[in-house]
Amino acid sequence: MSEEKQAVWAKGLPGVPKAMFWPGILGGTGDSVYVHSDESLKPEKETCNPKGLLGRHRVDIRDHKVAPVVKHGTKRVYDKRHACFFCGDTFSKISSHLQMKHSGEKLVAEILAKKKGGKDRKLLWKKLRNMGDFHYNIKRITEKKGHLIVERRPTTEKDSNEFLPCPHCLGFFVRSELWRHAKECPFRCQNNEEEKPLVYSAQILLYSNLHENSDLQENIQEILTGMKSDGVLKAIQSDNSLMSFGSAMLKRVGRGRLPNVRQKLRQLGRLLVSLRCLSTEAAVFTDFIKPKEFDRVVDAVKKISSNPSEITEKGCQKYSLPSLALKLGHSLKRLAEVIRGRAIRDGDDERRKDVENFILLHDTEWADKISSHARQTIAERKYNEPDILPLTCDIVKLKDFLLHEIVRLSELLFKDINAVNWRNLAMVVLCRITIFNKRRGGETSQMKLSAYVNRKTGEWKDAENLEIISTLSPIEKKLMDRLQLVEIVGKKNRKVPVLLTKDMWNALDLLNSKRNAIGVPLQNPFLFAAPSSKSGHLKCWDSLKWITNRVDLKNPELITTTNMRKYIATVSQIVDLDSKNELEWLANHMGHTLSVHRKYYRLQEQTLELAKVSKLLIAADCGMVHRYAGKTLDDITLEEIQLDKSEEEDCDEQDCSSSEECQERTPPKIKDSKQKQKEQKQSEKDTEYVCSNAKKCTRRPWKEEDKQALRTSFHQHFTLCCPPRKRFPHRTGV
């Protein structure tokens, strides 16, 4: 194609991204200029999504469809077409088209130089074909028209948002099957074993190739608006790769987590400022995401997160901000993937290779240089920090204060309806619900108004629950009448319950009735809405801090939602939750799994350690554990355990001086052979304490009729070679 024609094509397609060029795997150098033809790409269906590709977790391209396989009767029609990487047209035999029309291209020539029918040649054809399909799909999504070309067409028509590109070969696969393909992908880097964030990498690759101008500017403007105006903000604004990273991350997590996106950007902005101190003031991240700059990036991370003069107890470097170092490691890799996506789209093969080599260095060396030391610092801090739970008296005092404040503020809101009184009552009720249910603060503060309004009030006694209700005790049935339940979204989108007492729902009904009067916007979906805000809500941490400072508590700093969850998990050990289901009920209410409940929340109280576990240790030290098989710790009594030698001697002297019977029943050899007893076996110990006046017994052999009776009664057990059980007694008549 001539240069004039290329210019015409480029001018006629202003919204079409530049051709993607990935010759590194194919062996090219990137000297050629490639453009796309649009003659065969007619719009098949107009979309009605004016906002473009928005959504919380995936690209909103639901108006697009992926065409299924075509069948005539039971026979499949092979009519799948692929897009040409050079001209953009679609063909059913893409390899024949490339040989006939583009044999002069360097990429095609290098493929044709390979052995015909060989494995290398097939892989190179596949890679070039996927590059054309990837560029074609990006164009379809950008223009919001046409069908996508996927690796395996579904049997039924599916939405395009169910497909994501493989980060290794660029082929589009069903989201749920992407992990299966990635394990066998021939273009996967052999040294890269990290496949857990595979979907995340695919989303970053897709999002970074979408929305060049309008959406990017809109998202960045929304992100940067709430940031502090300082040198970090200026560094972020001067780096296009950082803004692309922020836009892609916002598309993935949604606007509900906008503060998290800002935090990630500011962390990378701080790192960029530190890198500029080691380089030039005009440097950007694309100058540092290179193999030769990897050590400089490591030094910059250490500079802003560690103190070189401090070391841990094991001799490793100690970090003053270990969590920052860990977060920067994750963010740097995501940023590198965004830069790689831009390099793929722009056809910058040299930059793509540098980014991939940087990612390879990150996977192999980052843990040794940064992550291991940071995690060791965190572990050392956790070990040295005492596990202190809130005092029970503080919890009771706080509960009484909240109940009193709910009554007082409710009366005040009835008399004087204003935003201040409404906000104060909402903060008190929020803390009351959070502490009573031991919920995470973010879960209750983001409770939706619709979830509260649509809760079940008196519908628990319907026909489908009668069988369960019949098994409850009278007090449990009474609790069903006195409590109400609201289901909200918890961590990992898990549905978690929130129990409400009468004082809670009365206060919530009052708050809802006064929302319009104080000016809460109708668009605000939250139950604890921030007044005069369309999408804001009250923060549980701020509310709890405000309230604990007003109450005379012994340790107000310990009253946090995390400590309250650890408190209920720890004191629940006092209750006999012998059934696994009972403990699982508590874990489900708290919104986590049983393993998380035991590993992170339930602390081993020192009192329980001293009083309960010590009995088992003493029994093991005396070699008497076998006596308590099948028993609980409460069944082990200290009277049955052989005490320490000195304590035993004192007890023997006192008992023997006060009782003549003890002298008669205790052989003299016991006092003279204390040292020998420790060396003897347990069976010998059991025979030492023998009563002197015990009756002698005479053993009699079994009679033949007795043996025959046993053989008849237990014939089945002799045949099956299994002992009889208690639950199946046999009457022998013997």
XYZ file of C-alpha atoms in Angstrom:
734
model
C 0.000 0.000 0.000
C 1.371 3.399 -0.943
C 2.055 6.162 1.553
C -0.679 8.347 0.010
C -3.246 5.596 0.413
C -2.098 5.005 3.967
C -2.611 8.661 4.749
C -6.106 8.527 3.218
C -7.023 5.503 5.294
C -5.636 7.076 8.480
C -7.464 10.339 7.802
C -10.742 8.603 7.107
C -10.643 6.623 10.335
C -9.975 9.149 13.094
C -11.441 6.944 15.832
C -9.551 3.830 14.816
C -6.527 3.073 16.968
C -3.139 2.582 15.434
C -2.324 -0.861 14.133
C -0.922 -3.180 16.704
C 2.518 -4.498 15.892
C 4.015 -7.382 17.839
C 6.939 -8.623 15.822
C 9.077 -9.675 18.783
C 7.587 -13.157 18.877
C 7.518 -13.320 15.116
C 11.010 -11.979 14.639
C 10.262 -8.653 12.930
C 11.865 -5.304 13.613
C 8.937 -2.919 13.271
C 10.091 -1.011 10.177
C 6.827 -1.388 8.237
C 3.746 0.791 8.713
C 0.425 -1.031 8.847
C -3.096 0.352 8.568
C -6.558 -1.129 8.563
C -9.188 -1.280 5.860
C -12.809 -0.710 6.860
C -14.612 -1.783 3.681
C -15.759 -5.180 4.976
C -16.509 -4.028 8.501
C -20.072 -2.836 8.036
C -22.061 -1.966 11.143
C -24.283 -4.908 11.981
C -26.200 -3.442 14.896
C -26.458 0.013 16.442
C -25.814 0.172 20.132
C -27.849 2.149 22.621
C -25.231 2.669 25.283
C -24.348 6.365 25.194
C -22.106 6.154 28.226
C -19.738 3.758 26.566
C -17.835 1.053 28.319
C -18.656 1.571 31.960
C -19.272 -0.985 34.646
C -17.972 -2.120 37.931
C -16.156 -5.301 37.058
C -16.369 -5.690 33.313
C -16.699 -3.715 30.134
C -20.319 -2.841 29.393
C -20.657 -4.184 25.850
C -23.858 -6.083 26.389
C -25.342 -4.742 23.148
C -22.668 -6.717 21.322
C -23.107 -10.404 20.712
C -20.791 -13.268 19.905
C -22.296 -15.286 17.075
C -22.668 -19.014 17.820
C -21.634 -21.870 15.565
C -23.885 -22.461 12.553
C -25.368 -25.881 11.882
C -27.456 -27.313 9.049
C -29.294 -30.112 10.746
C -26.655 -31.999 12.658
C -23.723 -30.917 10.496
C -21.632 -27.921 11.458
C -20.909 -25.187 8.934
C -17.292 -24.014 9.044
C -17.784 -20.349 8.197
C -15.593 -18.683 10.824
C -13.639 -15.669 9.574
C -10.473 -14.019 10.876
C -9.262 -10.443 10.488
C -6.109 -9.580 8.608
C -3.508 -7.807 10.698
C -2.377 -5.674 7.749
C -5.535 -4.677 5.859
C -8.269 -5.302 8.425
C -10.514 -7.373 6.144
C -11.957 -10.687 7.316
C -11.307 -13.983 5.527
C -12.223 -17.608 6.106
C -8.712 -18.729 5.063
C -6.527 -16.085 6.628
C -3.214 -17.870 5.998
C -3.927 -18.118 2.262
C -4.809 -14.421 2.149
C -1.603 -13.469 3.944
C 0.508 -15.533 1.542
C -1.217 -14.173 -1.563
C -1.639 -10.498 -0.630
C 1.000 -9.775 2.005
C 3.863 -12.108 1.212
C 6.144 -9.083 0.908
C 5.619 -8.149 4.554
C 8.538 -9.062 6.751
C 6.401 -10.876 9.313
C 4.813 -13.093 6.661
C 8.150 -13.698 4.948
C 9.696 -14.921 8.186
C 6.797 -17.325 8.690
C 7.083 -18.647 5.142
C 10.775 -19.278 5.741
C 9.898 -21.835 8.406
C 9.445 -25.506 7.557
C 6.029 -26.151 6.058
C 3.823 -28.118 8.419
C 6.239 -27.583 11.291
C 5.199 -26.652 14.807
C 6.992 -23.302 14.774
C 5.248 -22.256 11.579
C 1.813 -23.143 12.943
C 2.425 -21.186 16.129
C 3.586 -18.123 14.204
C 0.495 -18.254 11.968
C -1.657 -18.501 15.085
C 0.066 -15.536 16.693
C -0.305 -13.325 13.635
C -3.931 -14.359 13.266
C -4.657 -13.541 16.937
C -3.015 -10.143 16.540
C -5.371 -9.303 13.699
C -8.413 -10.587 15.607
C -7.395 -8.654 18.728
C -7.093 -5.396 16.813
C -10.396 -6.091 15.066
C -12.159 -6.748 18.413
C -10.753 -3.585 19.983
C -12.137 -1.613 17.057
C -15.550 -3.298 17.352
C -15.737 -2.500 21.063
C -14.567 1.077 20.567
C -17.127 1.755 17.822
C -19.823 -0.259 19.644
C -20.866 -2.179 16.554
C -20.355 -5.613 15.017
C -19.499 -9.053 16.401
C -16.308 -10.112 18.134
C -14.014 -12.828 16.808
C -13.314 -15.354 19.558
C -11.174 -18.472 19.701
C -14.082 -20.822 20.299
C -17.551 -19.782 19.276
C -20.277 -20.692 21.775
C -23.121 -23.057 20.980
C -25.624 -20.298 21.784
C -25.409 -16.553 21.346
C -23.601 -14.828 24.221
C -22.895 -11.279 25.296
C -19.480 -9.965 24.419
C -18.768 -8.965 28.009
C -18.390 -12.661 28.830
C -15.113 -12.775 26.864
C -11.637 -11.511 27.754
C -8.315 -11.599 25.865
C -5.542 -13.926 26.948
C -2.581 -11.777 28.082
C -0.181 -14.192 26.375
C -1.639 -14.947 22.923
C -4.324 -12.176 22.682
C -7.067 -14.653 21.775
C -10.531 -13.980 23.238
C -11.908 -16.697 25.536
C -14.879 -17.091 27.848
C -14.080 -15.417 31.148
C -14.749 -18.561 33.186
C -12.520 -20.716 30.937
C -9.608 -18.304 30.594
C -7.629 -19.948 33.396
C -7.917 -23.329 31.704
C -6.507 -21.995 28.429
C -3.717 -20.043 30.156
C -2.262 -23.242 31.607
C -1.744 -24.668 28.106
C -1.177 -21.438 26.173
C 1.878 -21.989 23.923
C 2.891 -18.311 24.234
C 2.888 -18.258 28.007
C 6.194 -17.281 29.596
C 7.621 -20.403 31.198
C 9.124 -18.520 34.143
C 5.862 -16.763 34.971
C 4.033 -18.996 37.423
C 1.702 -16.341 38.792
C -1.721 -17.005 37.300
C -3.939 -15.934 40.177
C -4.568 -12.396 38.841
C -5.092 -13.713 35.307
C -8.524 -12.131 34.867
C -7.193 -8.881 36.299
C -4.343 -8.877 33.763
C -6.793 -9.575 30.949
C -9.011 -6.695 32.051
C -6.051 -4.333 32.282
C -4.951 -5.392 28.785
C -8.442 -4.778 27.424
C -9.181 -1.525 29.253
C -5.828 0.034 28.455
C -6.600 -0.380 24.758
C -9.988 1.342 25.019
C -11.071 4.965 25.330
C -8.266 7.119 24.102
C -9.650 10.572 24.779
C -13.122 11.348 26.118
C -13.612 8.588 28.684
C -10.003 8.781 29.856
C -10.268 12.503 30.495
C -13.619 12.065 32.242
C -12.328 9.347 34.567
C -9.062 11.121 35.345
C -10.873 14.355 36.102
C -13.086 12.481 38.554
C -10.089 10.811 40.213
C -7.890 13.886 40.510
C -10.633 16.199 41.777
C -10.476 14.941 45.360
C -6.680 14.791 45.628
C -4.492 17.083 47.682
C -2.781 19.708 45.562
C 0.929 19.071 46.058
C 3.983 17.790 44.239
C 2.590 14.253 44.089
C -0.494 15.458 42.223
C 1.670 17.354 39.733
C 3.754 14.227 39.147
C 0.604 12.192 38.444
C -0.736 14.778 36.016
C 2.546 14.826 34.100
C 2.613 11.035 33.485
C 0.153 9.681 30.907
C 0.797 6.079 31.924
C -0.310 6.846 35.484
C -3.523 8.421 34.238
C -4.198 5.407 32.005
C -3.571 3.136 34.993
C -6.031 5.110 37.121
C -8.685 5.074 34.411
C -8.330 1.320 33.839
C -8.465 0.604 37.563
C -11.569 2.772 38.008
C -13.327 0.876 35.231
C -12.494 -2.391 36.912
C -13.445 -1.696 40.538
C -16.178 0.882 39.929
C -16.792 4.351 41.291
C -17.771 2.993 44.678
C -14.072 2.411 45.378
C -12.848 5.724 44.059
C -10.859 6.479 47.262
C -8.891 3.246 46.770
C -8.003 4.276 43.222
C -6.803 7.655 44.455
C -4.699 5.973 47.117
C -3.032 3.684 44.562
C -2.286 6.626 42.283
C -0.804 8.704 45.089
C 1.437 5.809 46.129
C 2.772 5.534 42.591
C 3.049 9.322 42.455
C 5.247 9.309 45.560
C 7.401 6.644 43.948
C 7.707 8.739 40.781
C 8.830 11.753 42.825
C 11.468 9.572 44.499
C 12.618 8.212 41.122
C 12.963 11.721 39.741
C 15.330 12.536 42.585
C 17.537 9.700 41.307
C 17.150 10.723 37.656
C 15.778 13.839 35.943
C 12.806 16.027 36.827
C 11.040 15.287 33.530
C 11.263 11.485 33.790
C 8.072 9.405 33.607
C 7.338 5.778 34.433
C 7.905 4.611 30.866
C 11.543 5.622 31.391
C 11.842 3.353 34.436
C 9.821 0.270 33.419
C 12.910 -1.211 31.795
C 15.249 -4.032 32.842
C 18.231 -1.748 33.307
C 16.198 0.548 35.598
C 14.833 -2.238 37.809
C 17.487 -1.792 40.513
C 16.829 1.944 40.594
C 13.121 1.284 41.132
C 13.986 -1.075 43.995
C 16.184 1.585 45.600
C 13.415 4.171 45.291
C 10.888 1.860 46.958
C 13.312 1.235 49.822
C 13.913 4.959 50.166
C 10.259 5.845 50.769
C 9.292 2.796 52.846
C 12.305 1.688 54.919
C 15.005 2.925 57.247
C 18.449 1.652 56.168
C 19.863 1.922 59.701
C 17.310 -0.447 61.261
C 17.287 -4.222 60.949
C 14.902 -6.905 62.162
C 15.650 -9.497 64.835
C 16.676 -11.940 62.096
C 19.098 -9.477 60.510
C 16.954 -8.329 57.555
C 16.279 -4.745 56.597
C 13.472 -3.234 58.652
C 10.725 -1.264 56.913
C 9.034 1.691 58.520
C 6.136 1.357 56.047
C 6.085 -2.333 55.084
C 2.538 -2.267 53.729
C 3.487 0.557 51.347
C 6.326 -1.540 49.926
C 3.990 -4.495 49.357
C 1.319 -2.347 47.709
C 3.853 -0.683 45.440
C 4.981 -4.110 44.263
C 1.462 -4.993 43.118
C 0.794 -1.581 41.589
C 4.073 -1.551 39.667
C 3.222 -4.809 37.947
C -0.257 -3.560 36.999
C 1.255 -0.340 35.704
C 3.736 -2.341 33.628
C 0.845 -4.299 32.111
C -0.883 -1.050 31.157
C 2.296 0.211 29.497
C 2.676 -3.101 27.700
C -0.876 -2.817 26.394
C -0.133 0.629 25.008
C 3.067 -0.661 23.409
C 1.137 -3.480 21.737
C -1.386 -1.042 20.361
C 1.192 1.476 19.176
C 3.389 -1.186 17.589
C 6.383 -0.258 19.739
C 8.198 -3.577 19.823
C 11.242 -2.310 21.711
C 9.160 -0.865 24.528
C 7.050 -4.024 24.702
C 10.168 -6.163 25.115
C 11.505 -3.871 27.832
C 8.229 -4.052 29.750
C 8.030 -7.836 29.495
C 11.605 -8.206 30.711
C 10.852 -5.817 33.580
C 7.841 -7.951 34.558
C 10.057 -11.040 34.416
C 12.579 -9.408 36.753
C 9.748 -8.356 39.035
C 8.442 -11.930 39.260
C 11.856 -13.403 40.017
C 13.625 -10.802 42.201
C 11.022 -8.572 43.845
C 10.217 -11.077 46.592
C 13.882 -11.441 47.564
C 14.649 -7.723 47.573
C 11.432 -6.173 48.915
C 8.510 -8.439 49.785
C 10.280 -10.911 52.069
C 11.773 -8.161 54.234
C 8.502 -6.233 54.380
C 6.515 -9.312 55.385
C 9.084 -10.188 58.037
C 8.733 -6.685 59.480
C 4.958 -7.108 59.643
C 5.295 -10.530 61.288
C 7.741 -9.153 63.862
C 5.417 -6.273 64.709
C 2.481 -8.635 65.084
C 4.471 -10.900 67.382
C 5.691 -8.062 69.617
C 2.312 -6.344 69.759
C 0.178 -7.769 72.584
C -3.282 -9.092 71.764
C -5.456 -6.905 73.988
C -9.219 -7.220 73.734
C -11.755 -4.598 74.841
C -12.796 -4.766 78.469
C -16.227 -6.208 79.138
C -17.054 -3.318 81.462
C -16.251 -0.849 78.664
C -18.520 -2.707 76.250
C -21.409 -2.706 78.716
C -20.902 0.973 79.537
C -20.795 1.857 75.831
C -23.998 -0.097 75.188
C -25.821 1.725 78.004
C -24.613 5.069 76.677
C -25.811 4.285 73.149
C -29.265 3.250 74.379
C -29.555 6.461 76.381
C -28.400 8.595 73.438
C -30.859 6.948 71.041
C -33.752 7.912 73.313
C -32.444 11.441 73.904
C -31.623 12.219 70.264
C -34.914 10.745 69.035
C -36.842 13.118 71.278
C -34.606 15.979 70.170
C -35.197 15.206 66.484
C -38.962 15.156 67.056
C -38.819 18.650 68.540
C -36.204 20.212 66.254
C -35.863 18.722 62.758
C -32.484 19.698 61.346
C -29.498 18.051 59.678
C -27.304 18.156 62.804
C -29.753 16.236 64.986
C -30.466 13.773 62.173
C -26.773 13.167 61.619
C -26.036 12.674 65.331
C -28.847 10.152 65.718
C -27.723 8.309 62.575
C -24.161 8.058 63.898
C -25.343 6.667 67.241
C -27.637 4.096 65.601
C -24.863 3.104 63.193
C -22.511 2.382 66.102
C -25.229 0.542 68.013
C -25.954 -1.799 65.075
C -22.268 -2.372 64.328
C -21.306 -3.209 67.916
C -24.339 -5.403 68.546
C -23.822 -7.470 65.373
C -19.997 -7.364 65.510
C -19.996 -6.406 61.838
C -17.290 -4.710 59.807
C -17.765 -0.964 59.882
C -17.835 -0.578 56.116
C -20.641 -3.123 55.756
C -23.143 -1.466 58.073
C -22.291 2.064 56.941
C -23.031 1.061 53.326
C -26.335 -0.626 54.147
C -28.832 0.201 51.402
C -32.149 1.863 52.177
C -33.929 -0.653 49.947
C -32.505 -3.576 51.955
C -33.956 -2.140 55.155
C -37.342 -1.267 53.671
C -37.741 -4.701 52.039
C -36.728 -6.684 55.129
C -38.919 -9.468 56.472
C -40.790 -8.371 59.577
C -43.429 -11.013 60.353
C -42.991 -13.403 57.458
C -40.681 -15.901 59.161
C -43.573 -18.090 60.269
C -44.701 -18.996 56.793
C -45.171 -22.560 55.591
C -41.618 -23.059 54.368
C -40.132 -22.275 57.799
C -42.619 -24.151 60.003
C -40.496 -27.296 60.108
C -37.465 -25.348 61.336
C -39.500 -23.291 63.805
C -40.951 -26.450 65.346
C -37.447 -27.498 66.452
C -36.733 -24.244 68.309
C -36.967 -23.767 72.043
C -39.562 -21.361 73.533
C -36.953 -18.665 74.181
C -35.664 -18.952 70.596
C -39.207 -18.532 69.280
C -39.601 -15.459 71.478
C -36.393 -13.993 70.025
C -37.816 -14.394 66.518
C -40.671 -12.092 67.519
C -38.411 -9.523 69.169
C -35.692 -9.293 66.510
C -35.700 -8.372 62.836
C -33.171 -9.359 60.190
C -31.723 -7.387 57.279
C -29.464 -9.006 54.687
C -26.677 -6.837 53.292
C -23.637 -7.299 51.073
C -20.487 -8.261 52.944
C -16.909 -8.974 51.992
C -16.416 -10.752 48.644
C -20.081 -10.041 47.814
C -21.160 -12.498 50.514
C -24.696 -12.046 51.828
C -24.455 -11.405 55.580
C -27.216 -10.859 58.165
C -27.761 -7.871 60.428
C -30.012 -8.327 63.477
C -32.066 -5.372 64.695
C -33.612 -4.891 68.123
C -36.690 -2.798 68.754
C -34.735 0.304 69.766
C -32.751 0.071 66.510
C -35.632 -0.207 64.056
C -37.662 2.469 65.876
C -34.753 4.894 65.479
C -34.239 3.869 61.835
C -37.920 4.422 61.057
C -37.638 7.891 62.556
C -34.535 8.665 60.488
C -36.213 7.518 57.274
C -39.308 9.603 57.942
C -37.189 12.772 58.299
C -34.885 12.255 55.274
C -36.813 14.596 52.994
C -37.263 17.200 55.719
C -33.525 17.643 56.286
C -32.681 17.563 52.561
C -31.196 14.114 51.913
C -31.233 13.728 48.092
C -33.569 11.090 46.701
C -30.690 9.663 44.628
C -28.746 8.672 47.760
C -29.226 4.889 48.144
C -27.673 4.494 51.606
C -29.589 4.044 54.836
C -27.015 6.095 56.759
C -26.712 8.752 54.088
C -24.547 11.816 54.447
C -26.889 14.844 54.429
C -26.818 16.943 51.242
C -24.816 14.252 49.405
C -26.052 12.251 46.415
C -23.742 9.280 46.891
C -22.022 9.687 50.274
C -22.625 7.862 53.531
C -21.535 8.170 57.153
C -18.296 6.458 58.139
C -18.496 3.975 60.992
C -14.932 4.650 62.109
C -15.589 8.386 62.488
C -18.848 7.726 64.328
C -17.280 5.231 66.726
C -14.356 7.541 67.444
C -16.708 10.449 68.114
C -18.802 8.409 70.547
C -15.991 6.692 72.482
C -14.428 10.080 73.203
C -17.672 11.129 74.904
C -17.891 8.069 77.171
C -15.767 7.552 80.278
C -14.097 4.291 79.246
C -10.952 2.727 80.681
C -9.487 1.847 77.265
C -11.440 3.695 74.562
C -8.720 3.078 71.964
C -9.542 -0.655 72.052
C -13.145 -0.131 70.949
C -12.806 -0.799 67.225
C -14.838 -2.990 64.907
C -11.937 -5.393 64.386
C -11.330 -5.765 68.127
C -15.036 -6.302 68.726
C -15.045 -9.125 66.191
C -12.006 -10.674 67.894
C -13.730 -10.242 71.248
C -16.840 -12.229 70.298
C -14.707 -14.880 68.577
C -12.535 -15.274 71.686
C -15.209 -15.259 74.388
C -17.261 -17.720 72.337
C -14.706 -20.338 73.426
C -16.263 -20.163 76.884
C -19.584 -21.292 75.432
C -19.703 -24.989 74.626
C -19.939 -24.763 70.832
C -19.271 -28.470 70.540
C -21.111 -28.793 67.246
C -19.266 -27.719 64.135
C -22.511 -26.258 62.815
C -22.838 -23.957 65.826
C -19.376 -22.505 65.309
C -20.057 -22.193 61.586
C -23.247 -20.248 62.319
C -21.208 -17.711 64.265
C -18.608 -17.501 61.480
C -21.304 -17.014 58.825
C -22.896 -14.248 60.859
C -19.553 -12.475 61.084
C -19.135 -12.811 57.312
C -16.117 -15.082 56.988
C -15.244 -18.748 56.715
C -14.642 -21.116 59.602
C -10.903 -21.286 58.906
C -10.587 -17.477 58.937
C -12.577 -17.389 62.166
C -10.152 -19.761 63.867
C -6.937 -18.406 62.377
C -7.332 -14.623 62.538
C -10.179 -13.683 64.875
C -10.246 -16.222 67.696
C -7.379 -15.407 70.048
C -6.064 -17.843 72.658
C -6.876 -16.174 75.948
C -4.092 -16.544 78.547
C -6.592 -17.576 81.211
C -7.813 -20.466 79.081
C -4.226 -21.397 78.300
C -3.317 -21.497 81.980
C -6.416 -23.256 83.274
C -7.519 -25.566 80.461
C -4.550 -26.516 78.320
C -2.267 -26.898 81.334
C -4.263 -29.933 82.491
C -3.582 -31.707 79.220
C 0.115 -30.844 79.404
C 0.410 -32.173 82.961
C -1.349 -35.388 81.963
C 1.029 -35.821 79.036
C 4.020 -35.122 81.277
C 2.885 -37.892 83.638
C 2.239 -40.312 80.788
C -1.484 -40.586 81.568
C -3.051 -39.203 78.388
C -4.362 -42.635 77.397
C -6.649 -42.613 80.447
C -8.642 -39.704 79.029
C -9.357 -41.046 75.564
C -12.625 -39.610 74.254
C -12.878 -37.003 77.037
C -12.899 -33.209 76.852
C -10.582 -30.897 78.769
C -13.335 -30.276 81.308
C -13.483 -34.020 82.044
C -9.822 -34.050 83.133
C -9.558 -33.361 86.870
C -6.391 -32.528 88.749
C -7.171 -35.187 91.356
C -6.572 -37.881 88.742
C -3.233 -36.513 87.603
C 0.024 -37.384 89.322
C 1.352 -34.109 90.692
C 4.888 -32.916 91.003
C 7.157 -35.022 93.214
C 7.522 -32.439 95.959
C 3.803 -31.715 96.047
C 3.029 -35.443 96.136
C 5.343 -36.016 99.118
C 3.696 -33.192 101.049
C 0.250 -34.560 100.297
C 1.287 -38.094 101.333
C 2.742 -36.907 104.647
C -0.345 -34.894 105.539
C -2.770 -37.627 104.555
C -0.859 -40.413 106.301
C -0.548 -38.480 109.579
C -4.290 -37.901 109.721
C -5.461 -41.369 108.690
C -4.376 -44.805 109.875
C -6.158 -46.417 106.961
C -3.781 -44.717 104.538
C -0.827 -46.323 106.332
C -2.415 -49.741 106.055
C -3.226 -49.397 102.347
C 0.084 -47.831 101.234
C 3.015 -50.235 100.864
C 6.289 -49.066 102.443
C 8.222 -49.582 99.267
C 6.508 -46.603 97.608
C 8.189 -44.052 99.848
C 11.589 -45.653 99.395
C 11.515 -45.991 95.621
C 10.321 -42.655 94.260
C 13.164 -42.411 91.788
C 12.508 -45.912 90.446
C 8.862 -45.136 89.749
C 9.739 -42.533 87.108
C 11.847 -45.062 85.238
C 9.252 -47.815 85.262
C 6.599 -48.250 82.627
C 2.999 -47.196 83.080
C 1.857 -50.785 83.441
C 4.184 -51.211 86.430
C 2.835 -48.018 88.014
C -0.697 -49.334 87.934
C 0.292 -52.465 89.911
C 2.098 -50.638 92.728
C -0.995 -49.390 94.538
C -2.410 -52.715 95.765
C -4.603 -53.080 98.825
C -3.149 -55.416 101.468
C -6.586 -56.798 102.414
C -7.745 -57.464 98.850
C -9.583 -60.734 98.287
C -7.829 -63.420 96.288
C -9.637 -64.782 93.257
C -9.313 -68.214 91.642
C -9.381 -68.436 87.845
C -11.569 -71.122 86.321
C -11.186 -72.368 82.719
C -14.054 -71.998 80.244
C -16.336 -74.947 79.842
C -17.045 -76.370 76.402
C -20.762 -75.455 76.575
C -19.788 -71.834 77.360
C -17.510 -71.696 74.323
C -20.224 -73.196 72.113
C -22.761 -70.626 73.328
C -20.385 -67.797 72.425
C -19.700 -69.275 68.994
C -23.440 -69.487 68.302
C -24.266 -65.978 69.505
C -21.341 -64.253 67.766
C -21.170 -66.448 64.679
C -21.703 -63.453 62.357
C -18.913 -61.462 63.982
C -16.483 -64.399 63.792
C -17.303 -64.785 60.100
C -16.892 -61.080 59.259
C -13.902 -60.670 61.582
C -15.412 -57.612 63.265
C -16.000 -57.004 66.998
C -19.547 -56.492 68.340
C -20.736 -52.943 69.031
C -22.568 -51.543 72.004
C -25.417 -50.335 69.851
C -26.112 -53.979 68.728
C -26.154 -56.065 71.956
C -26.550 -59.830 71.735
C -28.312 -61.858 74.384
C -26.308 -65.003 74.876
C -28.167 -66.506 77.764
C -24.867 -67.384 79.438
